[in-house]
Coordinates of C-alpha atoms and ligand atoms in Angstrom, one line a residue:
X1 CA 0.0 0.0 0.0
X2 CA 1.4 3.4 -1.0
X3 CA 1.6 6.0 1.7
X4 CA -0.6 9.0 0.9
X5 CA 1.3 12.2 1.7
X6 CA 0.7 15.8 1.3
X7 CA 3.2 18.6 1.9
X8 CA 2.2 22.2 2.3
X9 CA 5.4 24.4 2.3
X10 CA 6.6 27.9 2.4
X11 CA 3.4 29.2 4.1
X12 CA 3.8 32.7 5.5
X13 CA 2.4 31.2 8.7
X14 CA 0.8 28.0 10.0
X15 CA -1.5 28.3 12.9
X16 CA -1.2 25.2 15.1
X17 CA -3.8 25.9 17.8
X18 CA -3.8 27.1 21.4
X19 CA -0.4 27.4 23.0
X20 CA 0.4 26.5 26.6
X21 CA -1.1 29.7 28.0
X22 CA -4.0 29.6 25.5
X23 CA -2.4 32.1 23.2
X24 CA -2.2 31.2 19.6
X25 CA 0.7 29.0 18.6
X26 CA 2.0 29.5 15.1
X27 CA 5.1 29.1 12.9
X28 CA 6.3 31.6 10.3
X29 CA 7.7 30.5 7.0
X30 CA 6.2 27.1 7.8
X31 CA 5.4 23.7 6.4
X32 CA 3.1 20.8 7.3
X33 CA 3.4 17.2 6.3
X34 CA 0.4 14.8 6.2
X35 CA 0.7 11.0 6.2
X36 CA -2.5 8.9 6.0
X37 CA -4.8 11.8 6.6
X38 CA -3.1 13.0 9.8
X39 CA -0.6 15.7 10.6
X40 CA 2.8 14.0 10.6
X41 CA 4.9 17.1 11.2
X42 CA 4.6 20.9 11.4
X43 CA 7.2 23.5 11.8
X44 CA 9.7 25.7 9.9
X45 CA 9.8 24.9 6.2
X46 CA 13.5 24.0 6.1
X47 CA 13.2 21.5 8.9
X48 CA 10.0 19.8 7.6
X49 CA 11.2 19.7 4.0
X50 CA 14.4 18.0 5.0
X51 CA 12.4 15.2 6.5
X52 CA 9.5 15.1 4.0
X53 CA 10.9 16.2 0.5
X54 CA 8.2 17.7 -1.7
X55 CA 9.2 15.4 -4.6
X56 CA 8.1 12.4 -2.5
X57 CA 4.7 13.8 -1.7
X58 CA 1.5 12.9 -3.6
X59 CA 0.4 16.5 -3.3
X60 CA 2.9 19.4 -2.8
X61 CA 1.3 22.8 -2.2
X62 CA 3.4 25.9 -2.3
X63 CA 1.6 28.2 0.1
X64 CA 3.9 31.1 -0.4
X65 CA 2.4 34.3 1.0
X66 CA -0.6 32.5 2.5
X67 CA -1.8 31.6 6.0
X68 CA -2.6 27.9 6.8
X69 CA -5.1 27.4 9.6
X70 CA -7.0 24.4 11.0
X71 CA -10.3 23.8 9.1
X72 CA -13.2 25.6 10.8
X73 CA -15.3 23.5 13.2
X74 CA -18.8 24.9 13.1
X75 CA -20.3 23.5 16.3
X76 CA -23.9 24.8 16.1
X77 CA -26.1 24.8 13.0
X78 CA -29.7 24.0 12.0
X79 CA -28.4 23.6 8.5
X80 CA -31.0 21.1 7.2
X81 CA -34.2 22.9 6.3
X82 CA -36.6 23.7 3.5
X83 CA -38.6 26.8 2.6
X84 CA -37.7 30.5 2.6
X85 CA -38.1 32.8 5.5
X86 CA -36.3 35.9 4.0
X87 CA -39.6 37.9 4.5
X88 CA -39.2 37.4 8.3
X89 CA -35.7 39.0 8.1
X90 CA -37.4 42.1 6.6
X91 CA -40.2 42.0 9.2
X92 CA -37.7 41.8 12.0
X93 CA -36.0 44.9 10.6
X94 CA -39.3 46.7 10.9
X95 CA -39.5 45.8 14.6
X96 CA -41.2 42.4 14.7
X97 CA -39.9 40.2 17.5
X98 CA -38.5 36.7 16.8
X99 CA -40.8 35.2 19.5
X100 CA -43.8 37.1 18.2
X101 CA -43.3 35.5 14.8
X102 CA -43.0 32.0 16.4
X103 CA -46.2 32.6 18.5
X104 CA -48.0 33.4 15.3
X105 CA -47.0 30.0 13.7
X106 CA -44.0 31.5 11.8
X107 CA -40.3 31.0 12.5
X108 CA -39.4 27.4 13.4
X109 CA -43.0 26.3 13.0
X110 CA -43.1 27.5 9.4
X111 CA -39.9 25.6 8.6
X112 CA -41.4 22.5 10.2
X113 CA -44.3 22.7 7.7
X114 CA -41.9 23.1 4.8
X115 CA -39.7 20.2 6.0
X116 CA -42.6 17.9 6.5
X117 CA -43.7 18.6 2.9
X118 CA -40.3 18.3 1.4
X119 CA -39.1 14.9 -0.1
X120 CA -35.9 13.3 1.3
X121 CA -34.2 14.1 -2.0
X122 CA -35.1 17.8 -1.8
X123 CA -33.8 17.9 1.8
X124 CA -30.6 16.2 0.8
X125 CA -30.1 18.5 -2.1
X126 CA -30.6 21.6 0.1
X127 CA -28.2 20.3 2.7
X128 CA -25.5 19.3 0.2
X129 CA -25.7 22.8 -1.3
X130 CA -25.2 24.4 2.0
X131 CA -22.3 22.1 2.8
X132 CA -20.7 23.1 -0.5
X133 CA -20.9 26.8 0.6
X134 CA -19.5 25.9 4.0
X135 CA -16.6 24.0 2.5
X136 CA -15.7 26.8 0.2
X137 CA -15.7 29.1 3.3
X138 CA -13.2 26.8 5.1
X139 CA -15.4 24.6 7.3
X140 CA -14.3 21.0 7.5
X141 CA -16.5 19.8 10.4
X142 CA -20.1 20.9 11.1
X143 CA -22.8 20.0 13.6
X144 CA -26.3 19.8 12.2
X145 CA -29.4 19.5 14.4
X146 CA -32.8 17.9 13.6
X147 CA -35.7 19.7 15.1
X148 CA -37.8 20.8 12.1
X149 CA -39.8 17.6 12.2
X150 CA -41.3 17.6 15.7
X151 CA -42.8 14.2 15.1
X152 CA -41.0 10.8 15.1
X153 CA -41.2 10.2 11.4
X154 CA -39.8 13.5 10.3
X155 CA -37.2 13.8 13.0
X156 CA -35.9 10.3 11.9
X157 CA -36.1 11.4 8.2
X158 CA -34.0 14.5 9.0
X159 CA -31.4 12.5 10.9
X160 CA -31.2 10.0 8.0
X161 CA -30.7 12.8 5.5
X162 CA -27.9 14.2 7.8
X163 CA -26.2 10.8 7.7
X164 CA -26.5 10.6 3.9
X165 CA -25.0 14.0 3.6
X166 CA -22.1 13.0 5.8
X167 CA -21.5 10.0 3.6
X168 CA -21.7 12.0 0.4
X169 CA -19.8 15.1 1.3
X170 CA -16.2 15.8 2.3
X171 CA -17.3 17.8 5.4
X172 CA -17.7 15.7 8.5
X173 CA -21.3 16.1 9.7
X174 CA -22.0 15.6 13.4
X175 CA -25.7 14.7 14.0
X176 CA -27.7 16.2 16.9
X177 CA -31.2 15.2 17.8
X178 CA -33.3 18.2 18.7
X179 CA -36.9 17.0 18.9
X180 CA -37.4 19.6 21.7
X181 CA -36.7 22.5 19.4
X182 CA -40.3 24.0 19.5
X183 CA -43.8 22.9 20.6
X184 CA -45.6 21.7 17.5
X185 CA -48.9 23.4 16.6
X186 CA -51.9 21.8 18.4
X187 CA -49.8 20.6 21.3
X188 CA -48.5 22.0 24.6
X189 CA -45.0 21.8 26.0
X190 CA -45.8 19.2 28.7
X191 CA -47.7 16.8 26.4
X192 CA -45.1 17.2 23.6
X193 CA -42.2 16.6 26.1
X194 CA -43.9 13.2 26.8
X195 CA -43.9 12.4 23.1
X196 CA -40.2 13.3 22.8
X197 CA -39.5 11.0 25.7
X198 CA -41.8 8.1 24.8
X199 CA -41.6 8.0 21.0
X200 CA -38.8 10.1 19.5
X201 CA -35.8 9.5 21.8
X202 CA -36.2 5.6 21.8
X203 CA -36.5 5.6 18.0
X204 CA -33.5 7.9 17.5
X205 CA -31.4 5.8 19.9
X206 CA -32.6 2.6 18.3
X207 CA -31.4 3.7 14.9
X208 CA -28.1 5.1 16.3
X209 CA -28.4 8.2 14.2
X210 CA -27.5 11.0 16.6
X211 CA -24.5 11.7 18.9
X212 CA -25.9 14.7 20.8
X213 CA -29.3 15.7 22.2
X214 CA -30.2 19.4 22.4
X215 CA -33.2 21.3 23.8
X216 CA -34.4 24.9 23.4
X217 CA -34.6 25.8 27.1
X218 CA -36.4 29.1 26.9
X219 CA -39.4 31.0 28.2
X220 CA -42.6 29.9 26.4
X221 CA -40.7 27.0 24.8
X222 CA -39.3 24.2 27.2
X223 CA -38.9 24.9 30.9
X224 CA -35.8 23.9 32.8
X225 CA -37.6 20.9 34.2
X226 CA -38.8 19.7 30.8
X227 CA -35.4 20.3 29.3
X228 CA -33.8 18.3 32.1
X229 CA -36.1 15.3 31.6
X230 CA -35.3 15.2 27.8
X231 CA -31.5 15.6 28.3
X232 CA -31.4 13.0 31.1
X233 CA -33.3 10.5 29.0
X234 CA -30.9 11.3 26.2
X235 CA -28.0 10.4 28.4
X236 CA -29.6 7.1 29.2
X237 CA -29.8 6.5 25.5
X238 CA -26.2 7.4 25.0
X239 CA -26.7 11.0 23.7
X240 CA -24.4 13.7 25.1
X241 CA -26.4 16.8 26.2
X242 CA -26.2 20.3 24.6
X243 CA -28.5 23.2 25.7
X244 CA -29.8 26.3 23.9
X245 CA -29.5 28.5 27.1
X246 CA -30.3 32.1 28.1
X247 CA -31.0 33.2 24.5
X248 CA -33.9 35.6 25.0
X249 CA -34.3 35.5 28.8
X250 CA -32.2 34.0 31.7
X251 CA -34.1 30.8 32.6
X252 CA -31.5 28.4 34.0
X253 CA -30.3 26.5 30.9
X254 CA -26.7 27.2 31.7
X255 CA -26.9 25.8 35.2
X256 CA -28.7 22.8 33.8
X257 CA -25.9 22.3 31.2
X258 CA -23.4 22.4 34.1
X259 CA -25.4 20.0 36.2
X260 CA -25.6 17.5 33.4
X261 CA -21.9 17.8 32.2
X262 CA -23.2 18.9 28.8
X263 CA -20.7 19.2 26.0
X264 CA -21.8 22.8 25.5
X265 CA -24.2 25.6 26.4
X266 CA -25.1 27.7 23.5
X267 CA -26.2 31.3 22.8
X268 CA -25.9 32.7 26.4
X269 CA -26.8 36.2 25.5
X270 CA -28.4 36.7 29.0
X271 CA -26.0 34.5 31.0
X272 CA -24.7 36.1 34.2
X273 CA -21.5 35.7 36.3
X274 CA -22.9 32.7 38.2
X275 CA -23.7 30.9 34.9
X276 CA -20.3 31.6 33.5
X277 CA -18.6 30.3 36.7
X278 CA -20.9 27.2 36.7
X279 CA -20.0 26.4 33.1
X280 CA -16.3 26.9 33.6
X281 CA -16.3 24.7 36.8
X282 CA -18.1 21.9 35.0
X283 CA -15.9 22.2 31.9
X284 CA -18.9 22.9 29.6
X285 CA -17.9 24.8 26.5
X286 CA -19.8 28.0 26.0
X287 CA -20.8 28.3 22.3
X288 CA -21.2 31.9 21.3
X289 CA -23.2 32.7 18.1
X290 CA -22.7 36.3 17.2
X291 CA -24.5 35.9 13.8
X292 CA -27.7 35.3 15.8
X293 CA -27.4 38.5 17.8
X294 CA -26.4 40.4 14.6
X295 CA -29.5 39.1 12.7
X296 CA -31.8 39.7 15.6
X297 CA -30.4 43.1 16.4
X298 CA -29.8 41.9 19.9
X299 CA -26.9 42.6 22.3
X300 CA -24.0 40.2 21.8
X301 CA -23.0 37.7 24.5
X302 CA -20.3 38.9 26.9
X303 CA -17.4 37.0 25.3
X304 CA -14.8 38.9 27.4
X305 CA -16.4 37.8 30.6
X306 CA -16.5 34.1 29.4
X307 CA -12.8 34.4 28.4
X308 CA -11.9 35.8 31.8
X309 CA -13.3 32.6 33.3
X310 CA -10.3 30.9 31.7
X311 CA -12.1 28.1 29.8
X312 CA -12.3 27.5 26.1
X313 CA -15.0 29.4 24.2
X314 CA -16.5 28.3 20.8
X315 CA -17.7 30.6 18.1
X316 CA -20.2 29.1 15.5
X317 CA -22.5 30.3 12.8
X318 CA -25.9 29.1 14.1
X319 CA -26.7 28.8 10.4
X320 CA -30.5 28.4 10.1
X321 CA -33.4 30.2 8.4
X322 CA -33.3 32.9 11.1
X323 CA -29.6 33.4 10.9
X324 CA -28.8 32.8 7.3
X325 CA -25.0 32.7 7.0
X326 CA -22.8 29.6 6.4
X327 CA -19.6 31.6 6.8
X328 CA -17.4 31.0 9.8
X329 CA -15.2 33.9 8.6
X330 CA -18.2 36.2 9.1
X331 CA -18.9 34.8 12.5
X332 CA -15.3 35.3 13.5
X333 CA -15.4 38.9 12.2
X334 CA -18.5 39.5 14.3
X335 CA -16.8 37.9 17.3
X336 CA -14.1 40.5 16.9
X337 CA -16.1 43.6 16.2
X338 CA -19.3 42.8 18.1
X339 CA -17.8 40.8 21.1
X340 CA -14.4 42.4 21.4
X341 CA -12.5 39.1 20.9
X342 CA -9.0 39.4 19.4
X343 CA -8.6 37.8 15.9
X344 CA -6.5 35.1 17.6
X345 CA -9.1 34.3 20.2
X346 CA -11.9 34.3 17.6
X347 CA -9.9 32.0 15.3
X348 CA -9.2 29.5 18.1
X349 CA -12.9 29.7 19.1
X350 CA -13.9 28.7 15.6
X351 CA -11.5 25.8 15.4
X352 CA -10.3 24.3 18.7
X353 CA -13.3 25.7 20.6
X354 CA -15.7 24.2 18.1
X355 CA -13.9 20.8 18.4
X356 CA -14.3 21.0 22.2
X357 CA -18.0 21.7 21.9
X358 CA -18.3 18.5 19.7
X359 CA -16.0 16.3 21.9
X360 CA -13.5 16.1 19.1
X361 CA -10.6 18.1 20.5
X362 CA -8.5 15.2 21.7
X363 CA -5.8 13.3 19.9
X364 CA -6.8 11.3 16.8
X365 CA -8.6 8.1 17.8
X366 CA -9.6 9.5 21.2
X367 CA -11.8 7.8 23.6
X368 CA -14.9 8.6 21.6
X369 CA -13.5 7.1 18.5
X370 CA -13.7 10.3 16.4
X371 CA -10.6 11.8 15.0
X372 CA -9.3 14.9 16.8
X373 CA -9.9 18.1 14.8
X374 CA -9.5 21.8 15.4
X375 CA -5.7 22.0 15.8
X376 CA -2.8 21.1 13.5
X377 CA -0.8 19.3 16.0
X378 CA 1.0 16.0 15.2
X379 CA -1.5 13.1 15.2
X380 CA -4.6 15.3 14.6
X381 CA -6.7 15.0 11.5
X382 CA -5.2 17.0 8.6
X383 CA -8.2 19.2 8.0
X384 CA -6.6 22.4 6.7
X385 CA -7.8 25.7 5.4
X386 CA -5.5 27.9 3.3
X387 CA -6.3 31.6 3.5
X388 CA -5.3 33.8 0.6
X389 CA -3.6 36.3 2.8
X390 CA -0.4 36.4 4.8
X391 CA -2.0 36.0 8.3
X392 CA -5.1 34.6 10.0
X393 CA -5.9 38.2 11.1
X394 CA -7.1 38.8 7.5
X395 CA -10.1 36.4 8.1
X396 CA -11.9 39.0 10.3
X397 CA -10.0 42.0 8.9
X398 CA -11.3 41.3 5.4
X399 CA -14.9 41.0 6.6
X400 CA -17.7 40.2 4.3
X401 CA -15.3 38.5 1.8
X402 CA -14.3 34.8 1.6
X403 CA -10.6 34.8 2.2
X404 CA -10.4 31.0 1.9
X405 CA -8.5 29.7 -1.1
X406 CA -8.0 25.9 -0.6
X407 CA -9.4 23.4 1.8
X408 CA -7.9 20.0 2.5
X409 CA -9.8 17.2 4.3
X410 CA -7.6 14.5 5.8
X411 CA -4.8 15.9 3.7
X412 CA -6.7 15.7 0.4
X413 CA -7.6 18.9 -1.5
X414 CA -11.4 19.1 -1.6
X415 CA -12.0 22.7 -2.4
X416 CA -10.0 25.4 -4.2
X417 CA -8.1 26.1 -7.3
X418 CA -6.3 23.2 -9.1
X419 CA -3.6 25.6 -10.3
X420 CA -2.5 25.8 -6.7
X421 CA -1.0 22.4 -6.7
X422 CA 2.5 21.7 -8.0
Ligands
NIG501 O1 -30.4 28.6 17.5 N1 -33.2 29.3 19.1 C1 -33.6 28.3 18.6 N2 -33.2 27.8 17.4 C2 -32.5 28.4 16.4 C3 -33.4 29.2 15.5 C4 -34.1 28.3 14.6 C5 -35.0 29.0 13.7 O2 -35.4 30.1 13.9 O3 -35.4 28.3 12.7 C6 -31.3 29.2 16.9 O4 -31.2 30.4 16.7
FE502 FE1 -29.7 26.9 17.6

């Protein structure tokens, strides 16, 4: 069997990941060698090239003048949907509230109607299109939630489409079951929670089609008690908890996430100091979604206060019909300008932080069996994004523009210009 190798050389910089003191570790004039899909060596070009000559590589990429970073890990999306809610964007700009739209049967409930009516092939084609956009913008791992079915049949259909997209597309797709995303029309939260517990969760677990279980713990959606029941039952079925917490009001979702050792607590626009401390103590990754605040015209989460707690923070897109951006670069720009994160902090949050929120930040072949992603250390999956600019700072600095040139998945070029390869 021939060894598959890729060599990226002469990059103006290679961002490895968080350094010892959580600053950004990087090499200038750097190279990276890939063997069998994993990072075999990273460091100064002259040292790496001496060990891994370009002429021996299956692919040699001259990254002269460009920045090489870990592929983005987008740890929170609702990227599988049907229909068009662009009119709600316009209505919100005229002052209509997100929850008002939902209470009138719009918002999530409108997408639920569209998803129930769509065929599997339409859903798959929609999702693959969005994955193509994400890949072109440098994302190599993405989490996708169900939650636009709100009945057993459609939730399972969504999770099956997510699995098919994972098989068909270079991006790794991580499936999350989110039956408790909204209360379907004609039901109430208590009765619907029973349906999630009695019908949906056992069916999802039986098919083995989800890794995480998420709930929308929010006023007028699911209470803390209902959210706890769903997440605890999920744990019994082998699903790791995640929580939509403190998005519109402070209800207690962050404390719940801490109690249950969730992988992440997400949104957190109204989290307070107690919530931040509880999450940090429990090792729960806060996932901050600045695109959501941007599209809602809401105040951003207090990223600086989360960073002061010392733990790792993730930044993700929250791509969904209410927050219609697949671009991690844009989320990172908003993290800088809206949440006062430094470009280095925001980049780490969109790579290593995302991997932590998805339990994939360990070494390759970690305890959970999934390859480690989000850093370019030796042994990690060689998921690499090459930015057409001399440093990672240009990702947020050149906001509104896709700065990504080439993307490699497990060392294989999967997006970008052919002319780039020697
Ligand atoms: O994370 N907050 C709840 N869920 C999504 C919105 C989904 C939708 O509006 O379709 C979110 O922002
Ligand atoms: Fe969400």
